[in-house]
GROMACS .gro file of C-alpha atoms in nm:
model
  447
    1UNK     CA    1  -0.215  -3.627   0.357
    2UNK     CA    2  -0.497  -3.582   0.116
    3UNK     CA    3  -0.618  -3.270   0.296
    4UNK     CA    4  -0.334  -3.090   0.236
    5UNK     CA    5  -0.226  -3.270  -0.112
    6UNK     CA    6  -0.554  -3.054  -0.228
    7UNK     CA    7  -0.462  -2.674  -0.149
    8UNK     CA    8  -0.129  -2.724  -0.211
    9UNK     CA    9  -0.251  -2.836  -0.594
   10UNK     CA   10  -0.474  -2.545  -0.631
   11UNK     CA   11  -0.175  -2.290  -0.482
   12UNK     CA   12   0.115  -2.425  -0.763
   13UNK     CA   13  -0.146  -2.420  -1.033
   14UNK     CA   14  -0.227  -2.077  -0.953
   15UNK     CA   15   0.130  -1.915  -0.954
   16UNK     CA   16   0.277  -2.144  -1.239
   17UNK     CA   17   0.327  -2.040  -1.582
   18UNK     CA   18   0.343  -1.658  -1.539
   19UNK     CA   19   0.651  -1.469  -1.709
   20UNK     CA   20   0.952  -1.387  -1.537
   21UNK     CA   21   0.851  -0.995  -1.560
   22UNK     CA   22   0.526  -1.069  -1.408
   23UNK     CA   23   0.700  -1.160  -1.076
   24UNK     CA   24   0.882  -0.910  -1.045
   25UNK     CA   25   0.636  -0.646  -1.132
   26UNK     CA   26   0.416  -0.817  -0.831
   27UNK     CA   27   0.754  -0.825  -0.594
   28UNK     CA   28   0.738  -0.453  -0.712
   29UNK     CA   29   0.368  -0.426  -0.589
   30UNK     CA   30   0.463  -0.586  -0.264
   31UNK     CA   31   0.709  -0.397  -0.174
   32UNK     CA   32   0.517  -0.086  -0.228
   33UNK     CA   33   0.258  -0.185  -0.005
   34UNK     CA   34   0.419  -0.308   0.255
   35UNK     CA   35   0.499   0.047   0.307
   36UNK     CA   36   0.147   0.194   0.338
   37UNK     CA   37   0.184   0.402   0.629
   38UNK     CA   38   0.011   0.722   0.554
   39UNK     CA   39  -0.318   0.595   0.420
   40UNK     CA   40  -0.346   0.414   0.743
   41UNK     CA   41  -0.232   0.650   0.962
   42UNK     CA   42  -0.301   1.020   0.825
   43UNK     CA   43  -0.605   1.088   1.071
   44UNK     CA   44  -0.445   0.968   1.370
   45UNK     CA   45  -0.122   1.135   1.287
   46UNK     CA   46  -0.314   1.469   1.188
   47UNK     CA   47  -0.570   1.445   1.570
   48UNK     CA   48  -0.333   1.270   1.799
   49UNK     CA   49   0.007   1.365   1.725
   50UNK     CA   50  -0.033   1.715   1.559
   51UNK     CA   51  -0.335   1.843   1.768
   52UNK     CA   52  -0.586   1.926   1.510
   53UNK     CA   53  -0.971   1.871   1.447
   54UNK     CA   54  -1.131   1.568   1.278
   55UNK     CA   55  -1.266   1.814   1.046
   56UNK     CA   56  -0.926   1.901   0.912
   57UNK     CA   57  -0.851   1.536   0.947
   58UNK     CA   58  -1.124   1.477   0.698
   59UNK     CA   59  -1.013   1.790   0.466
   60UNK     CA   60  -0.689   1.682   0.433
   61UNK     CA   61  -0.763   1.251   0.389
   62UNK     CA   62  -1.019   1.453   0.100
   63UNK     CA   63  -0.714   1.667  -0.066
   64UNK     CA   64  -0.515   1.331  -0.090
   65UNK     CA   65  -0.789   1.143  -0.232
   66UNK     CA   66  -0.914   1.430  -0.513
   67UNK     CA   67  -0.522   1.397  -0.568
   68UNK     CA   68  -0.589   1.059  -0.643
   69UNK     CA   69  -0.890   1.121  -0.878
   70UNK     CA   70  -0.676   1.349  -1.065
   71UNK     CA   71  -0.388   1.135  -1.124
   72UNK     CA   72  -0.617   0.811  -1.231
   73UNK     CA   73  -0.641   1.021  -1.579
   74UNK     CA   74  -0.324   1.153  -1.606
   75UNK     CA   75  -0.145   0.867  -1.520
   76UNK     CA   76  -0.399   0.640  -1.752
   77UNK     CA   77  -0.236   0.903  -2.047
   78UNK     CA   78   0.160   0.884  -1.979
   79UNK     CA   79   0.149   0.502  -1.985
   80UNK     CA   80   0.016   0.504  -2.327
   81UNK     CA   81   0.309   0.813  -2.416
   82UNK     CA   82   0.552   0.801  -2.236
   83UNK     CA   83   0.526   0.420  -2.088
   84UNK     CA   84   0.435   0.172  -1.874
   85UNK     CA   85   0.801   0.161  -1.677
   86UNK     CA   86   0.847   0.555  -1.699
   87UNK     CA   87   0.513   0.652  -1.563
   88UNK     CA   88   0.598   0.432  -1.238
   89UNK     CA   89   0.925   0.555  -1.209
   90UNK     CA   90   0.811   0.875  -1.251
   91UNK     CA   91   0.523   0.826  -0.967
   92UNK     CA   92   0.717   0.622  -0.764
   93UNK     CA   93   1.014   0.854  -0.693
   94UNK     CA   94   0.768   1.141  -0.664
   95UNK     CA   95   0.563   0.953  -0.366
   96UNK     CA   96   0.883   0.872  -0.193
   97UNK     CA   97   0.992   1.250  -0.190
   98UNK     CA   98   0.630   1.340  -0.103
   99UNK     CA   99   0.577   1.163   0.169
  100UNK     CA  100   0.914   1.219   0.295
  101UNK     CA  101   0.839   1.630   0.274
  102UNK     CA  102   0.473   1.543   0.446
  103UNK     CA  103   0.661   1.395   0.743
  104UNK     CA  104   0.859   1.730   0.828
  105UNK     CA  105   0.602   1.965   0.738
  106UNK     CA  106   0.433   2.214   1.025
  107UNK     CA  107   0.217   2.468   0.861
  108UNK     CA  108  -0.157   2.296   0.799
  109UNK     CA  109  -0.211   2.475   0.438
  110UNK     CA  110   0.144   2.327   0.364
  111UNK     CA  111   0.047   1.930   0.516
  112UNK     CA  112  -0.285   2.012   0.290
  113UNK     CA  113  -0.103   2.105  -0.008
  114UNK     CA  114   0.155   1.857   0.019
  115UNK     CA  115  -0.108   1.594   0.102
  116UNK     CA  116  -0.274   1.670  -0.204
  117UNK     CA  117   0.001   1.600  -0.387
  118UNK     CA  118   0.116   1.273  -0.237
  119UNK     CA  119  -0.259   1.116  -0.345
  120UNK     CA  120  -0.158   1.224  -0.676
  121UNK     CA  121   0.223   1.097  -0.727
  122UNK     CA  122   0.071   0.725  -0.517
  123UNK     CA  123  -0.248   0.689  -0.721
  124UNK     CA  124  -0.045   0.779  -1.071
  125UNK     CA  125   0.120   0.441  -1.134
  126UNK     CA  126  -0.195   0.201  -1.097
  127UNK     CA  127  -0.282   0.219  -1.403
  128UNK     CA  128   0.025   0.139  -1.605
  129UNK     CA  129   0.097  -0.167  -1.334
  130UNK     CA  130  -0.262  -0.269  -1.483
  131UNK     CA  131  -0.158  -0.181  -1.876
  132UNK     CA  132   0.208  -0.360  -1.765
  133UNK     CA  133   0.039  -0.701  -1.655
  134UNK     CA  134  -0.216  -0.706  -1.931
  135UNK     CA  135   0.098  -0.630  -2.218
  136UNK     CA  136   0.299  -0.927  -2.056
  137UNK     CA  137   0.038  -1.197  -1.940
  138UNK     CA  138  -0.125  -1.395  -2.186
  139UNK     CA  139  -0.531  -1.354  -2.226
  140UNK     CA  140  -0.618  -1.713  -2.052
  141UNK     CA  141  -0.399  -1.574  -1.734
  142UNK     CA  142  -0.502  -1.254  -1.688
  143UNK     CA  143  -0.749  -1.291  -1.449
  144UNK     CA  144  -0.529  -1.490  -1.238
  145UNK     CA  145  -0.271  -1.246  -1.269
  146UNK     CA  146  -0.510  -0.979  -1.124
  147UNK     CA  147  -0.577  -1.195  -0.847
  148UNK     CA  148  -0.216  -1.296  -0.789
  149UNK     CA  149  -0.191  -0.883  -0.809
  150UNK     CA  150  -0.464  -0.818  -0.556
  151UNK     CA  151  -0.367  -1.105  -0.294
  152UNK     CA  152   0.015  -0.920  -0.313
  153UNK     CA  153  -0.165  -0.569  -0.211
  154UNK     CA  154  -0.343  -0.694   0.053
  155UNK     CA  155  -0.078  -0.926   0.225
  156UNK     CA  156   0.143  -0.597   0.215
  157UNK     CA  157  -0.185  -0.412   0.368
  158UNK     CA  158  -0.189  -0.642   0.622
  159UNK     CA  159   0.170  -0.620   0.711
  160UNK     CA  160   0.218  -0.268   0.680
  161UNK     CA  161  -0.103  -0.142   0.884
  162UNK     CA  162   0.065  -0.436   1.159
  163UNK     CA  163   0.414  -0.287   1.150
  164UNK     CA  164   0.292   0.079   1.125
  165UNK     CA  165   0.114   0.071   1.451
  166UNK     CA  166   0.430  -0.009   1.640
  167UNK     CA  167   0.616   0.256   1.446
  168UNK     CA  168   0.353   0.538   1.565
  169UNK     CA  169   0.396   0.415   1.890
  170UNK     CA  170   0.746   0.568   1.861
  171UNK     CA  171   0.747   0.824   1.590
  172UNK     CA  172   0.509   0.899   1.323
  173UNK     CA  173   0.775   1.097   1.128
  174UNK     CA  174   0.995   0.739   1.123
  175UNK     CA  175   0.692   0.577   0.965
  176UNK     CA  176   0.672   0.860   0.676
  177UNK     CA  177   1.029   0.775   0.662
  178UNK     CA  178   0.989   0.428   0.643
  179UNK     CA  179   0.722   0.454   0.343
  180UNK     CA  180   0.934   0.681   0.136
  181UNK     CA  181   1.255   0.443   0.198
  182UNK     CA  182   1.011   0.095   0.039
  183UNK     CA  183   0.845   0.299  -0.239
  184UNK     CA  184   1.237   0.409  -0.343
  185UNK     CA  185   1.295   0.024  -0.331
  186UNK     CA  186   0.998  -0.017  -0.529
  187UNK     CA  187   1.091   0.180  -0.814
  188UNK     CA  188   1.427   0.035  -0.811
  189UNK     CA  189   1.276  -0.303  -0.839
  190UNK     CA  190   1.090  -0.159  -1.220
  191UNK     CA  191   1.418   0.032  -1.296
  192UNK     CA  192   1.643  -0.278  -1.263
  193UNK     CA  193   1.399  -0.583  -1.336
  194UNK     CA  194   1.119  -0.458  -1.543
  195UNK     CA  195   1.161  -0.392  -1.883
  196UNK     CA  196   0.911  -0.160  -2.099
  197UNK     CA  197   0.617  -0.338  -2.220
  198UNK     CA  198   0.423  -0.104  -2.440
  199UNK     CA  199   0.335  -0.210  -2.774
  200UNK     CA  200   0.483   0.072  -3.025
  201UNK     CA  201   0.150   0.081  -3.156
  202UNK     CA  202  -0.146  -0.159  -3.266
  203UNK     CA  203  -0.040  -0.310  -3.608
  204UNK     CA  204  -0.301  -0.206  -3.827
  205UNK     CA  205  -0.455  -0.423  -4.145
  206UNK     CA  206  -0.451  -0.253  -4.482
  207UNK     CA  207  -0.751  -0.328  -4.716
  208UNK     CA  208  -0.631  -0.450  -5.104
  209UNK     CA  209  -0.419  -0.269  -5.260
  210UNK     CA  210  -0.302  -0.044  -4.932
  211UNK     CA  211   0.013  -0.013  -4.745
  212UNK     CA  212  -0.040  -0.072  -4.360
  213UNK     CA  213  -0.051   0.233  -4.169
  214UNK     CA  214   0.004   0.291  -3.810
  215UNK     CA  215  -0.366   0.372  -3.693
  216UNK     CA  216  -0.419   0.704  -3.486
  217UNK     CA  217  -0.399   0.665  -3.078
  218UNK     CA  218  -0.645   0.632  -2.881
  219UNK     CA  219  -0.781   0.944  -2.706
  220UNK     CA  220  -0.907   0.992  -2.354
  221UNK     CA  221  -1.232   1.111  -2.495
  222UNK     CA  222  -1.249   0.788  -2.719
  223UNK     CA  223  -1.257   0.613  -2.366
  224UNK     CA  224  -1.529   0.856  -2.254
  225UNK     CA  225  -1.684   0.757  -2.534
  226UNK     CA  226  -1.711   0.372  -2.518
  227UNK     CA  227  -2.033   0.312  -2.383
  228UNK     CA  228  -1.976  -0.056  -2.298
  229UNK     CA  229  -1.676   0.001  -2.139
  230UNK     CA  230  -1.783   0.317  -1.917
  231UNK     CA  231  -2.085   0.102  -1.799
  232UNK     CA  232  -1.826  -0.125  -1.677
  233UNK     CA  233  -1.660   0.214  -1.492
  234UNK     CA  234  -1.968   0.290  -1.376
  235UNK     CA  235  -2.102  -0.021  -1.216
  236UNK     CA  236  -1.709  -0.038  -1.042
  237UNK     CA  237  -1.806   0.257  -0.945
  238UNK     CA  238  -2.054   0.128  -0.723
  239UNK     CA  239  -1.907  -0.156  -0.616
  240UNK     CA  240  -1.617   0.016  -0.483
  241UNK     CA  241  -1.914   0.271  -0.314
  242UNK     CA  242  -2.042  -0.072  -0.142
  243UNK     CA  243  -1.738  -0.189  -0.025
  244UNK     CA  244  -1.573   0.104   0.080
  245UNK     CA  245  -1.874   0.093   0.380
  246UNK     CA  246  -1.661  -0.136   0.538
  247UNK     CA  247  -1.415   0.137   0.644
  248UNK     CA  248  -1.661   0.438   0.678
  249UNK     CA  249  -1.971   0.287   0.750
  250UNK     CA  250  -1.876  -0.025   0.948
  251UNK     CA  251  -1.656   0.187   1.237
  252UNK     CA  252  -1.961   0.419   1.281
  253UNK     CA  253  -2.204   0.175   1.296
  254UNK     CA  254  -2.008  -0.084   1.539
  255UNK     CA  255  -1.931   0.251   1.781
  256UNK     CA  256  -2.316   0.324   1.813
  257UNK     CA  257  -2.379   0.011   1.891
  258UNK     CA  258  -2.184   0.071   2.215
  259UNK     CA  259  -1.854  -0.163   2.052
  260UNK     CA  260  -1.489  -0.028   2.080
  261UNK     CA  261  -1.260   0.044   1.823
  262UNK     CA  262  -1.049  -0.225   1.868
  263UNK     CA  263  -1.367  -0.449   1.819
  264UNK     CA  264  -1.359  -0.311   1.456
  265UNK     CA  265  -0.982  -0.350   1.445
  266UNK     CA  266  -1.115  -0.750   1.537
  267UNK     CA  267  -1.388  -0.743   1.274
  268UNK     CA  268  -1.258  -0.609   0.960
  269UNK     CA  269  -0.910  -0.799   1.074
  270UNK     CA  270  -1.126  -1.091   0.900
  271UNK     CA  271  -1.123  -0.904   0.526
  272UNK     CA  272  -0.740  -0.946   0.530
  273UNK     CA  273  -0.743  -1.217   0.673
  274UNK     CA  274  -0.990  -1.416   0.468
  275UNK     CA  275  -0.787  -1.221   0.150
  276UNK     CA  276  -0.431  -1.367   0.222
  277UNK     CA  277  -0.594  -1.721   0.319
  278UNK     CA  278  -0.820  -1.787   0.012
  279UNK     CA  279  -0.739  -1.539  -0.286
  280UNK     CA  280  -0.506  -1.817  -0.438
  281UNK     CA  281  -0.672  -2.119  -0.377
  282UNK     CA  282  -0.963  -1.968  -0.533
  283UNK     CA  283  -0.775  -1.832  -0.816
  284UNK     CA  284  -0.817  -2.142  -1.016
  285UNK     CA  285  -1.214  -2.153  -0.946
  286UNK     CA  286  -1.257  -1.811  -1.020
  287UNK     CA  287  -1.030  -1.854  -1.382
  288UNK     CA  288  -1.271  -2.127  -1.492
  289UNK     CA  289  -1.611  -2.002  -1.455
  290UNK     CA  290  -1.766  -1.749  -1.636
  291UNK     CA  291  -1.740  -1.391  -1.588
  292UNK     CA  292  -2.025  -1.247  -1.608
  293UNK     CA  293  -2.193  -1.496  -1.373
  294UNK     CA  294  -1.864  -1.430  -1.091
  295UNK     CA  295  -1.945  -1.070  -1.132
  296UNK     CA  296  -2.289  -1.099  -1.071
  297UNK     CA  297  -2.314  -1.350  -0.781
  298UNK     CA  298  -2.003  -1.150  -0.619
  299UNK     CA  299  -2.212  -0.850  -0.671
  300UNK     CA  300  -2.490  -0.949  -0.468
  301UNK     CA  301  -2.190  -1.122  -0.202
  302UNK     CA  302  -2.101  -0.749  -0.184
  303UNK     CA  303  -2.459  -0.571  -0.143
  304UNK     CA  304  -2.641  -0.855   0.055
  305UNK     CA  305  -2.293  -0.910   0.319
  306UNK     CA  306  -2.346  -0.533   0.388
  307UNK     CA  307  -2.749  -0.555   0.432
  308UNK     CA  308  -2.691  -0.817   0.680
  309UNK     CA  309  -2.505  -0.553   0.888
  310UNK     CA  310  -2.825  -0.437   0.966
  311UNK     CA  311  -2.853  -0.750   1.201
  312UNK     CA  312  -2.588  -0.741   1.369
  313UNK     CA  313  -2.508  -0.648   1.728
  314UNK     CA  314  -2.185  -0.814   1.864
  315UNK     CA  315  -1.835  -0.843   1.697
  316UNK     CA  316  -1.908  -1.197   1.636
  317UNK     CA  317  -2.201  -1.090   1.388
  318UNK     CA  318  -2.005  -0.820   1.252
  319UNK     CA  319  -1.765  -1.043   1.159
  320UNK     CA  320  -1.971  -1.270   1.027
  321UNK     CA  321  -2.132  -1.000   0.758
  322UNK     CA  322  -1.739  -0.901   0.667
  323UNK     CA  323  -1.694  -1.290   0.556
  324UNK     CA  324  -1.973  -1.230   0.329
  325UNK     CA  325  -1.908  -0.952   0.162
  326UNK     CA  326  -1.522  -1.018   0.142
  327UNK     CA  327  -1.608  -1.318  -0.064
  328UNK     CA  328  -1.794  -1.166  -0.311
  329UNK     CA  329  -1.465  -0.873  -0.286
  330UNK     CA  330  -1.191  -1.142  -0.350
  331UNK     CA  331  -1.428  -1.296  -0.642
  332UNK     CA  332  -1.529  -0.962  -0.795
  333UNK     CA  333  -1.176  -0.773  -0.793
  334UNK     CA  334  -0.986  -1.017  -1.040
  335UNK     CA  335  -1.281  -1.039  -1.272
  336UNK     CA  336  -1.357  -0.731  -1.315
  337UNK     CA  337  -1.023  -0.635  -1.377
  338UNK     CA  338  -0.981  -0.877  -1.625
  339UNK     CA  339  -1.302  -0.762  -1.802
  340UNK     CA  340  -1.175  -0.407  -1.831
  341UNK     CA  341  -0.871  -0.571  -1.992
  342UNK     CA  342  -1.078  -0.774  -2.271
  343UNK     CA  343  -1.273  -0.422  -2.361
  344UNK     CA  344  -0.933  -0.261  -2.407
  345UNK     CA  345  -0.738  -0.209  -2.708
  346UNK     CA  346  -0.372  -0.281  -2.649
  347UNK     CA  347  -0.221   0.130  -2.747
  348UNK     CA  348  -0.504   0.215  -2.542
  349UNK     CA  349  -0.468   0.022  -2.228
  350UNK     CA  350  -0.306   0.272  -1.967
  351UNK     CA  351  -0.597   0.507  -2.062
  352UNK     CA  352  -0.882   0.231  -2.025
  353UNK     CA  353  -0.712   0.196  -1.692
  354UNK     CA  354  -0.717   0.527  -1.558
  355UNK     CA  355  -1.067   0.596  -1.618
  356UNK     CA  356  -1.162   0.220  -1.483
  357UNK     CA  357  -0.883   0.366  -1.163
  358UNK     CA  358  -1.074   0.659  -1.171
  359UNK     CA  359  -1.408   0.508  -1.051
  360UNK     CA  360  -1.253   0.371  -0.777
  361UNK     CA  361  -1.095   0.712  -0.650
  362UNK     CA  362  -1.446   0.873  -0.668
  363UNK     CA  363  -1.549   0.652  -0.481
  364UNK     CA  364  -1.362   0.645  -0.175
  365UNK     CA  365  -1.446   1.068  -0.209
  366UNK     CA  366  -1.807   0.957  -0.227
  367UNK     CA  367  -1.845   0.680  -0.008
  368UNK     CA  368  -1.761   0.907   0.388
  369UNK     CA  369  -2.014   1.158   0.256
  370UNK     CA  370  -2.291   0.903   0.182
  371UNK     CA  371  -2.236   0.679   0.511
  372UNK     CA  372  -2.231   1.040   0.676
  373UNK     CA  373  -2.579   1.186   0.566
  374UNK     CA  374  -2.737   0.871   0.558
  375UNK     CA  375  -2.671   0.780   0.912
  376UNK     CA  376  -2.704   1.130   1.047
  377UNK     CA  377  -3.036   1.159   0.854
  378UNK     CA  378  -3.200   0.794   0.898
  379UNK     CA  379  -2.973   0.563   1.056
  380UNK     CA  380  -2.702   0.303   1.029
  381UNK     CA  381  -2.979   0.064   0.912
  382UNK     CA  382  -3.097   0.216   0.581
  383UNK     CA  383  -2.736   0.293   0.497
  384UNK     CA  384  -2.720  -0.103   0.511
  385UNK     CA  385  -3.019  -0.157   0.291
  386UNK     CA  386  -2.891   0.131   0.027
  387UNK     CA  387  -2.610  -0.101   0.017
  388UNK     CA  388  -2.798  -0.410  -0.070
  389UNK     CA  389  -3.014  -0.232  -0.315
  390UNK     CA  390  -2.677  -0.066  -0.507
  391UNK     CA  391  -2.568  -0.445  -0.493
  392UNK     CA  392  -2.882  -0.584  -0.628
  393UNK     CA  393  -2.890  -0.271  -0.906
  394UNK     CA  394  -2.565  -0.332  -1.001
  395UNK     CA  395  -2.557  -0.680  -1.041
  396UNK     CA  396  -2.884  -0.650  -1.276
  397UNK     CA  397  -2.641  -0.372  -1.464
  398UNK     CA  398  -2.350  -0.660  -1.513
  399UNK     CA  399  -2.609  -0.922  -1.661
  400UNK     CA  400  -2.764  -0.615  -1.901
  401UNK     CA  401  -2.396  -0.543  -2.007
  402UNK     CA  402  -2.259  -0.849  -2.062
  403UNK     CA  403  -2.543  -1.067  -2.181
  404UNK     CA  404  -2.431  -0.977  -2.561
  405UNK     CA  405  -2.058  -0.970  -2.486
  406UNK     CA  406  -1.877  -1.268  -2.660
  407UNK     CA  407  -1.680  -1.566  -2.461
  408UNK     CA  408  -1.357  -1.532  -2.686
  409UNK     CA  409  -1.446  -1.141  -2.752
  410UNK     CA  410  -1.067  -1.049  -2.738
  411UNK     CA  411  -0.937  -0.659  -2.745
  412UNK     CA  412  -0.764  -0.714  -3.073
  413UNK     CA  413  -1.127  -0.758  -3.241
  414UNK     CA  414  -1.268  -0.409  -3.085
  415UNK     CA  415  -1.359  -0.145  -3.314
  416UNK     CA  416  -1.260   0.164  -3.181
  417UNK     CA  417  -1.345   0.531  -3.289
  418UNK     CA  418  -1.058   0.739  -3.375
  419UNK     CA  419  -1.069   1.104  -3.497
  420UNK     CA  420  -1.200   1.071  -3.820
  421UNK     CA  421  -1.161   0.694  -3.861
  422UNK     CA  422  -1.266   0.342  -3.736
  423UNK     CA  423  -0.962   0.140  -3.674
  424UNK     CA  424  -0.996  -0.215  -3.586
  425UNK     CA  425  -0.706  -0.292  -3.330
  426UNK     CA  426  -0.580  -0.616  -3.400
  427UNK     CA  427  -0.477  -0.807  -3.085
  428UNK     CA  428  -0.112  -0.916  -3.115
  429UNK     CA  429   0.048  -1.275  -3.170
  430UNK     CA  430   0.074  -1.307  -2.786
  431UNK     CA  431  -0.244  -1.192  -2.706
  432UNK     CA  432  -0.435  -1.393  -2.969
  433UNK     CA  433  -0.259  -1.635  -3.194
  434UNK     CA  434  -0.512  -1.836  -3.317
  435UNK     CA  435  -0.778  -1.510  -3.354
  436UNK     CA  436  -0.839  -1.507  -3.716
  437UNK     CA  437  -0.757  -1.075  -3.798
  438UNK     CA  438  -1.117  -0.932  -4.019
  439UNK     CA  439  -1.037  -0.714  -4.265
  440UNK     CA  440  -1.141  -0.359  -4.109
  441UNK     CA  441  -1.342  -0.136  -4.238
  442UNK     CA  442  -1.234   0.221  -4.334
  443UNK     CA  443  -1.464   0.486  -4.312
  444UNK     CA  444  -1.410   0.736  -4.602
  445UNK     CA  445  -1.142   1.050  -4.581
  446UNK     CA  446  -1.319   1.373  -4.566
  447UNK     CA  447  -1.159   1.634  -4.756
   0.00000   0.00000   0.00000
């Protein structure tokens, strides 16, 4: 049937041509997200099962998020120094152990402390995963790889949320143990099937008459001084601040309209459903379009999708606004990840990915405060207008930031300041087989 053949071709085109190592990494991500119990039900566990106040539950959630902020940077440094594979294994085993311990904690101080450790451990592997995908996937396929990975994250989360709900009705502790077990399974997949991908060093071209030398490594301060990349990080923070409102501002606004928690569950379920259904078929469309246009349009969809929420009053209307900002999310996430790789030198991908991941972790901390203050002081409509304004500002930021970005700029053609030298980070043959290698200009060494 023609109506079926088209989507089938789109799906086949989206998943074909990826290396075997990518699919094992993809499998480990899916298994990991299938066990996402703590992030989903921590608040309910603390308030309903343990009897703590909502304020205490919020404190624990903040500590969990703070751990993620810290480990974003630490995980990026580890991915470059120790390697992608060791970082993932350390993070995943640590996550499994700390989640299991958390399920048996009784003292409120101990619960808060272990939750902080869980936040650190569970977030530490993200920069390594992103860096490894950039290492093993050809440049032309990277946006597609990030799109497939994002689909796995959301599919796993959708399944785990449903399963965790049934588990929670029987025993929250079993939920913690199930997450720990699945995280160990994820570590086992990485240990058995995923090889190390970190470049030993970025090959350095030598000046005439000089021997080739290993260039100095990228330091964290070098990443923070990379103006254009930090611009992307700032814009990523604004995008995350907008999309987080679907989980912190939206339920409050729907409650103020007299809708129930099940109504919110129905509306927000549209987000996961659309991602699962549309992410893979839309991958080819995303891959073949100008990333500058995609980032601008997707940000406007996100901002104005939440802006339309100011006019919603029923479950159907709220679900329609979720459709709008979800389309922006589907396009923005893999496109932005591809841009981060494009702006990252091969031997510094871990640190670059760590700083990028931090923008989302910080947004997860700021978004609840933002929604609470705005709604309490001025009302939910002002929150949604703020989201529309942020979407407009972010779209303008992408336009300004990327107007001078060459279509064929590759990581190997970036100049990175490191120490007292300015070195050209060359792409490997696998990354840019046809890219000409420009002779680097070395700054004079100081005595």
